[in-house]
Every structure is written in structure tokens, then in C-alpha cells.
mmCIF file of C-alpha atoms in Angstrom:
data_model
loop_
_atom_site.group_PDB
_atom_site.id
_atom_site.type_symbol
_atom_site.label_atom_id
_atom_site.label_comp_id
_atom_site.label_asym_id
_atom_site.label_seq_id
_atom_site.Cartn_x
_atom_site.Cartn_y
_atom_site.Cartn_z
ATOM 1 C CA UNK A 1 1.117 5.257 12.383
ATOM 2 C CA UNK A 2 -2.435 4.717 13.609
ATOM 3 C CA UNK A 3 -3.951 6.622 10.703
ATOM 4 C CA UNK A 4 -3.665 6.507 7.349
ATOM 5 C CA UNK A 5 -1.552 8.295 5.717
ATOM 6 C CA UNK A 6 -3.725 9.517 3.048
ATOM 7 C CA UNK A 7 -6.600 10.520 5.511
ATOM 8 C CA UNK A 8 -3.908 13.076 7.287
ATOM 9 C CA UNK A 9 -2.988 14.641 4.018
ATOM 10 C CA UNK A 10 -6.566 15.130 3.535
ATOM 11 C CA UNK A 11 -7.132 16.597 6.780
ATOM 12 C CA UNK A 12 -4.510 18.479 6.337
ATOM 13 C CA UNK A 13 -5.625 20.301 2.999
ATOM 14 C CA UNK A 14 -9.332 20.610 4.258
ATOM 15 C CA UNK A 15 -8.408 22.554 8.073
ATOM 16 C CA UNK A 16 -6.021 24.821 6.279
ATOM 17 C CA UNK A 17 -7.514 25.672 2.793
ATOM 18 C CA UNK A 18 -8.073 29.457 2.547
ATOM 19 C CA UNK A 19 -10.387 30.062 -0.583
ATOM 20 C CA UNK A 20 -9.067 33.722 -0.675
ATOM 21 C CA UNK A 21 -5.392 32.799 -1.471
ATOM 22 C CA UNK A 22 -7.076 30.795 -4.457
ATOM 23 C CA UNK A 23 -9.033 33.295 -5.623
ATOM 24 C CA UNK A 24 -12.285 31.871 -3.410
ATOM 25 C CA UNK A 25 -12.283 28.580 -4.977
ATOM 26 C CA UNK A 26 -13.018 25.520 -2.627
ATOM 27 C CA UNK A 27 -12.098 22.530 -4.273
ATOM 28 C CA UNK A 28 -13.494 18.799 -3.677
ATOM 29 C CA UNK A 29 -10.893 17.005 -1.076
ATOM 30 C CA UNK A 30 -11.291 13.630 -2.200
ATOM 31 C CA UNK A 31 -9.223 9.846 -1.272
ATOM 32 C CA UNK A 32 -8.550 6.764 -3.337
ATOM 33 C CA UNK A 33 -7.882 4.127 -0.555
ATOM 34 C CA UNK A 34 -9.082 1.173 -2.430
ATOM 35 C CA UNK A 35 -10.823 1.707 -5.530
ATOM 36 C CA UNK A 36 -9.309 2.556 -8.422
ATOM 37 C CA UNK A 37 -11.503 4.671 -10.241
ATOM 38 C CA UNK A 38 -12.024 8.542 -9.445
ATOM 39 C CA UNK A 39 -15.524 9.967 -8.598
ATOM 40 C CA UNK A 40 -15.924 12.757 -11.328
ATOM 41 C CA UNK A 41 -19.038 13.735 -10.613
ATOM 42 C CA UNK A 42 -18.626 15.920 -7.729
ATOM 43 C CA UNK A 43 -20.097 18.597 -9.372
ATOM 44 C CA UNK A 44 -16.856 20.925 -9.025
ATOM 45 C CA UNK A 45 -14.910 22.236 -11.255
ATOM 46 C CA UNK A 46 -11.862 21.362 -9.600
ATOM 47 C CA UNK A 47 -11.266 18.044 -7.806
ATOM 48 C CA UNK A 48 -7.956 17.218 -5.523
ATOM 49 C CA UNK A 49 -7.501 13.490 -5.307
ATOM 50 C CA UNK A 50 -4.933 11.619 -2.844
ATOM 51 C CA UNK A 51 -3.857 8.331 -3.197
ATOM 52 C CA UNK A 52 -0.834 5.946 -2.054
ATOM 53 C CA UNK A 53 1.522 5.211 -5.267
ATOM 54 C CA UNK A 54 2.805 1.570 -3.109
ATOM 55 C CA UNK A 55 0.688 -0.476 -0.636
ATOM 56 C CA UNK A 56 4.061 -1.318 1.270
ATOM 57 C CA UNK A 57 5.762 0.846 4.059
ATOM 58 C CA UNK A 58 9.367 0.717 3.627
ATOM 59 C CA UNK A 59 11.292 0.253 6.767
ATOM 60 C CA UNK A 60 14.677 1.008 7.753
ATOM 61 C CA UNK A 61 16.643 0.046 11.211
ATOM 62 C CA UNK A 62 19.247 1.632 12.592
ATOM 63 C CA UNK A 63 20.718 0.546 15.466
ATOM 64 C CA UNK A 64 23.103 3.436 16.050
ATOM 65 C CA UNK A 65 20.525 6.020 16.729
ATOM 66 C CA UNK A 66 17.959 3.872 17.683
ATOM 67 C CA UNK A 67 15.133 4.863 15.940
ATOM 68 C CA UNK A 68 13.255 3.173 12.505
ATOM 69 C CA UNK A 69 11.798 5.413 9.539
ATOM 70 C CA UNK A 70 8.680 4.278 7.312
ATOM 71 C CA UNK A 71 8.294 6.070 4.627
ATOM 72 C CA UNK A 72 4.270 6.443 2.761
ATOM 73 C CA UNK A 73 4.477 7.581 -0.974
ATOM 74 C CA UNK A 74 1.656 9.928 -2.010
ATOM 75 C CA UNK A 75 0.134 11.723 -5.230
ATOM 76 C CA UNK A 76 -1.916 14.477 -5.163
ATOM 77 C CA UNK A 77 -3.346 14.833 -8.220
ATOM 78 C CA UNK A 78 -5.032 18.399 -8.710
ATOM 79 C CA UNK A 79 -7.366 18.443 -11.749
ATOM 80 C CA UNK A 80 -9.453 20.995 -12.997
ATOM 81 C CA UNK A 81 -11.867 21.422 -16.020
ATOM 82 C CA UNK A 82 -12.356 24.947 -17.231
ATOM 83 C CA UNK A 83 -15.788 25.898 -17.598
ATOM 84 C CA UNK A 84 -17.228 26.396 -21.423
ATOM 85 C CA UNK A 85 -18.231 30.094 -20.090
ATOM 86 C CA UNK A 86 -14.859 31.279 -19.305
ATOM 87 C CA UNK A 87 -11.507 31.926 -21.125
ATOM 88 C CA UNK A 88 -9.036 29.497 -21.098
ATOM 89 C CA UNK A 89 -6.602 31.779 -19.737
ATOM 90 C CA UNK A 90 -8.685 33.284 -16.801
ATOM 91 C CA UNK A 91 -9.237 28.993 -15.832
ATOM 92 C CA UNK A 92 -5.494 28.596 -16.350
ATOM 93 C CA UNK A 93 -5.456 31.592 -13.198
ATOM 94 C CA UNK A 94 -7.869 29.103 -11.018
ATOM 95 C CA UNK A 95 -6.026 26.421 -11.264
ATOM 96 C CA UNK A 96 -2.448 28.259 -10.598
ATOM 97 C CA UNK A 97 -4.342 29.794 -7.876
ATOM 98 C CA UNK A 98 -5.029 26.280 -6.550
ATOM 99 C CA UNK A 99 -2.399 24.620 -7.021
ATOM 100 C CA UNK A 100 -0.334 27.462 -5.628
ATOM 101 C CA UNK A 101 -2.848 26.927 -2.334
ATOM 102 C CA UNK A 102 -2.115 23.166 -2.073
ATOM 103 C CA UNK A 103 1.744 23.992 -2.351
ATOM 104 C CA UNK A 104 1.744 26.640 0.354
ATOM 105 C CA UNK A 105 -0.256 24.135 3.141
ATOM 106 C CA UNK A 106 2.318 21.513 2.533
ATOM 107 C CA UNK A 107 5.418 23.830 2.407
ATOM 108 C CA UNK A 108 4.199 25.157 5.749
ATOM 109 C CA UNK A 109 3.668 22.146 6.874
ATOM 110 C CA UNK A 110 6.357 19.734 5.902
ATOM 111 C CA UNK A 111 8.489 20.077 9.186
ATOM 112 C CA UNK A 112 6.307 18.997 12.311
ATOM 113 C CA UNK A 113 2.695 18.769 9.858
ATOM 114 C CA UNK A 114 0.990 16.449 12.632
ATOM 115 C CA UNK A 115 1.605 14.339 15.978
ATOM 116 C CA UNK A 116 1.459 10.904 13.536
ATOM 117 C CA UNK A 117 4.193 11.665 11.261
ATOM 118 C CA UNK A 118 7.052 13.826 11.185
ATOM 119 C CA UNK A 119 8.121 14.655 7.814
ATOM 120 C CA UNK A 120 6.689 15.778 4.780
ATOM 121 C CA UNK A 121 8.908 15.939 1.340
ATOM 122 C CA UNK A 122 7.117 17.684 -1.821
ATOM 123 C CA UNK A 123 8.227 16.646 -4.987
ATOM 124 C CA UNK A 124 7.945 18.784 -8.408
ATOM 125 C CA UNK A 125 4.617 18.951 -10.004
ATOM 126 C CA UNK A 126 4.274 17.025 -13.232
ATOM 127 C CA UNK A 127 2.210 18.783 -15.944
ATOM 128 C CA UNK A 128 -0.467 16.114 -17.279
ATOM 129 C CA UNK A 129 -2.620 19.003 -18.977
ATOM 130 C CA UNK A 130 -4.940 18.173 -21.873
ATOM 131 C CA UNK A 131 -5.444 21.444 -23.580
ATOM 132 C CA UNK A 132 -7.635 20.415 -26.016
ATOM 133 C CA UNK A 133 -10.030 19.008 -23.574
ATOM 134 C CA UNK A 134 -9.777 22.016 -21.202
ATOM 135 C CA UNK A 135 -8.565 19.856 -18.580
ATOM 136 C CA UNK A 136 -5.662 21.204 -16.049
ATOM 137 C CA UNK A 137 -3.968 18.848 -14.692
ATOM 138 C CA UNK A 138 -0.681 18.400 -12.040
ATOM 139 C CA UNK A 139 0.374 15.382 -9.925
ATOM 140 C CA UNK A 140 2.372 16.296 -7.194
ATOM 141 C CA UNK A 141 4.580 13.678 -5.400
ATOM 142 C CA UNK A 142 3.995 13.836 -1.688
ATOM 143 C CA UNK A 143 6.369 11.638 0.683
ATOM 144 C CA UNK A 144 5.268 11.238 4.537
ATOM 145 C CA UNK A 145 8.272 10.176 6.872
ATOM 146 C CA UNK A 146 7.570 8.420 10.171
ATOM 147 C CA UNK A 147 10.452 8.304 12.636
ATOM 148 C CA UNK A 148 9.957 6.025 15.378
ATOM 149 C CA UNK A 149 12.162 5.713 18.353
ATOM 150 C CA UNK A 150 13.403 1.695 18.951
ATOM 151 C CA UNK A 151 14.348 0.147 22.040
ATOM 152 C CA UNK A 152 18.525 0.636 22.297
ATOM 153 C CA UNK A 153 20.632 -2.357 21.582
ATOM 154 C CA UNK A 154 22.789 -1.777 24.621
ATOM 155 C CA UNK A 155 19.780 -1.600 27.384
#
């Protein structure tokens, strides 16, 4: 893979966001690649970060279809702060709206998403909501699978 993984996933959400499928919010598209901490002060409500859960690419041989898969563990962690001005309810739309958004472009996307990798498998969201903060919350486990043809054992 000659790009990183996380850089496609973000390319991927930015070229096919549609604000009107989530109800014409555009979120901040950000990446962790190396630093651990998360920029917060984007000045958006809502903020979608990526980042690699391993620094490893697993790879697996096998030599009777000739061909090697590397798999690239992802989160995408959608977070979003409801504003003091508006109901907790009508904020608890936004971010459905969104995450609903960010499911939908990697559904669509999962079989043939890009020319670098071929896969995409979408884990269940996990709820990390603080309520009393006003802070909405999912992680989403993304998986990118890379199938590479190797040269046959019998050429």
C-alpha cells in the first residue's frame, strides 16, 4: 500500500460527505498518525477523528492462491458536543444524522472503496457518550484489507 491507510479513509469521508443527508452539518475530518493527543479546538461542534488501533500490518501467505492479505485496523471516532443553545434531543438528531452519514460512505464503499486497498469491514459502533457533559460520542471499528497477488510457487 503506498498510502496510508488512514489518509484514504480520510479522503474517503471528505470526497463523499453530503451535508444534506446530515442535516447540512460538515464535520472536521481530522488524522492521528503520530501524536497522541486530539486537536479540540477546531472550532466545530462535531469532530471525526481516524487513527490506526496497531502500528503492525498483519500478513498472511498463501501459497495455494497465490496472493498475501495485510490487514490495517482503524477507529473512527465521531464526537460531538451539543451546543448550550440547543436541546439535548434536537443535538442527539445531529449526531445520528452524522453518524448515519459516515456509515452510509463506508457501507457504499466497503467492496472496491479505492485502487490501494480492496476491502473495507465496518464493525458495530460503541456508545462512549457522556451525557452529563453533552458530549456524543461513537467509535466505530474500521478494518482495511489489502490483497496482493504473489509470484506462484510452481513458475
Amino acid at each position: 500500500m503506498t498510502t496510508n491507510p488512514i489518509t484514504q479513509v480520510v479522503n474517503l469521508l471528505k470526497n463523499n460527505w453530503n451535508a444534506g443527508n446530515a442535516r447540512d452539518i460538515t464535520p472536521s475530518i481530522t488524522e492521528v498518525i503520530k501524536e497522541k493527543r486530539v486537536p479540540l479546538d477546531t472550532g466545530h461542534p462535531c469532530l471525526i477523528v481516524i487513527y490506526s488501533t496497531s502500528t503492525y500490518k498483519e500478513e498472511y501467505i498463501d501459497f495455494r492462491r497465490d496472493y498475501s492479505r495485510r490487514f490495517y485496523p482503524l477507529q473512527v471516532d465521531i464526537r460531538y458536543a451539543v451546543p448550550t443553545n440547543m436541546t439535548f434531543d434536537a443535538g442527539l438528531l445531529d449526531f445520528y444524522a452524522v453518524f448515519d452519514e459516515v456509515r452510509r460512505i463506508l457501507q457504499t464503499n466497503r467492496k472496491t472503496p479505492g485502487a490501494e486497498f480492496t476491502h473495507i469491514y465496518f464493525g458495530g459502533p460503541n456508545d462512549l457518550s457522556n451525557k452529563s457533559t453533552r458530549l456524543l460520542r461513537f467509535v466505530i471499528s474500521v478494518e482495511l484489507r489489502e490483497i496482493v497477488a504473489t509470484p506462484s510457487q510452481w513458475d
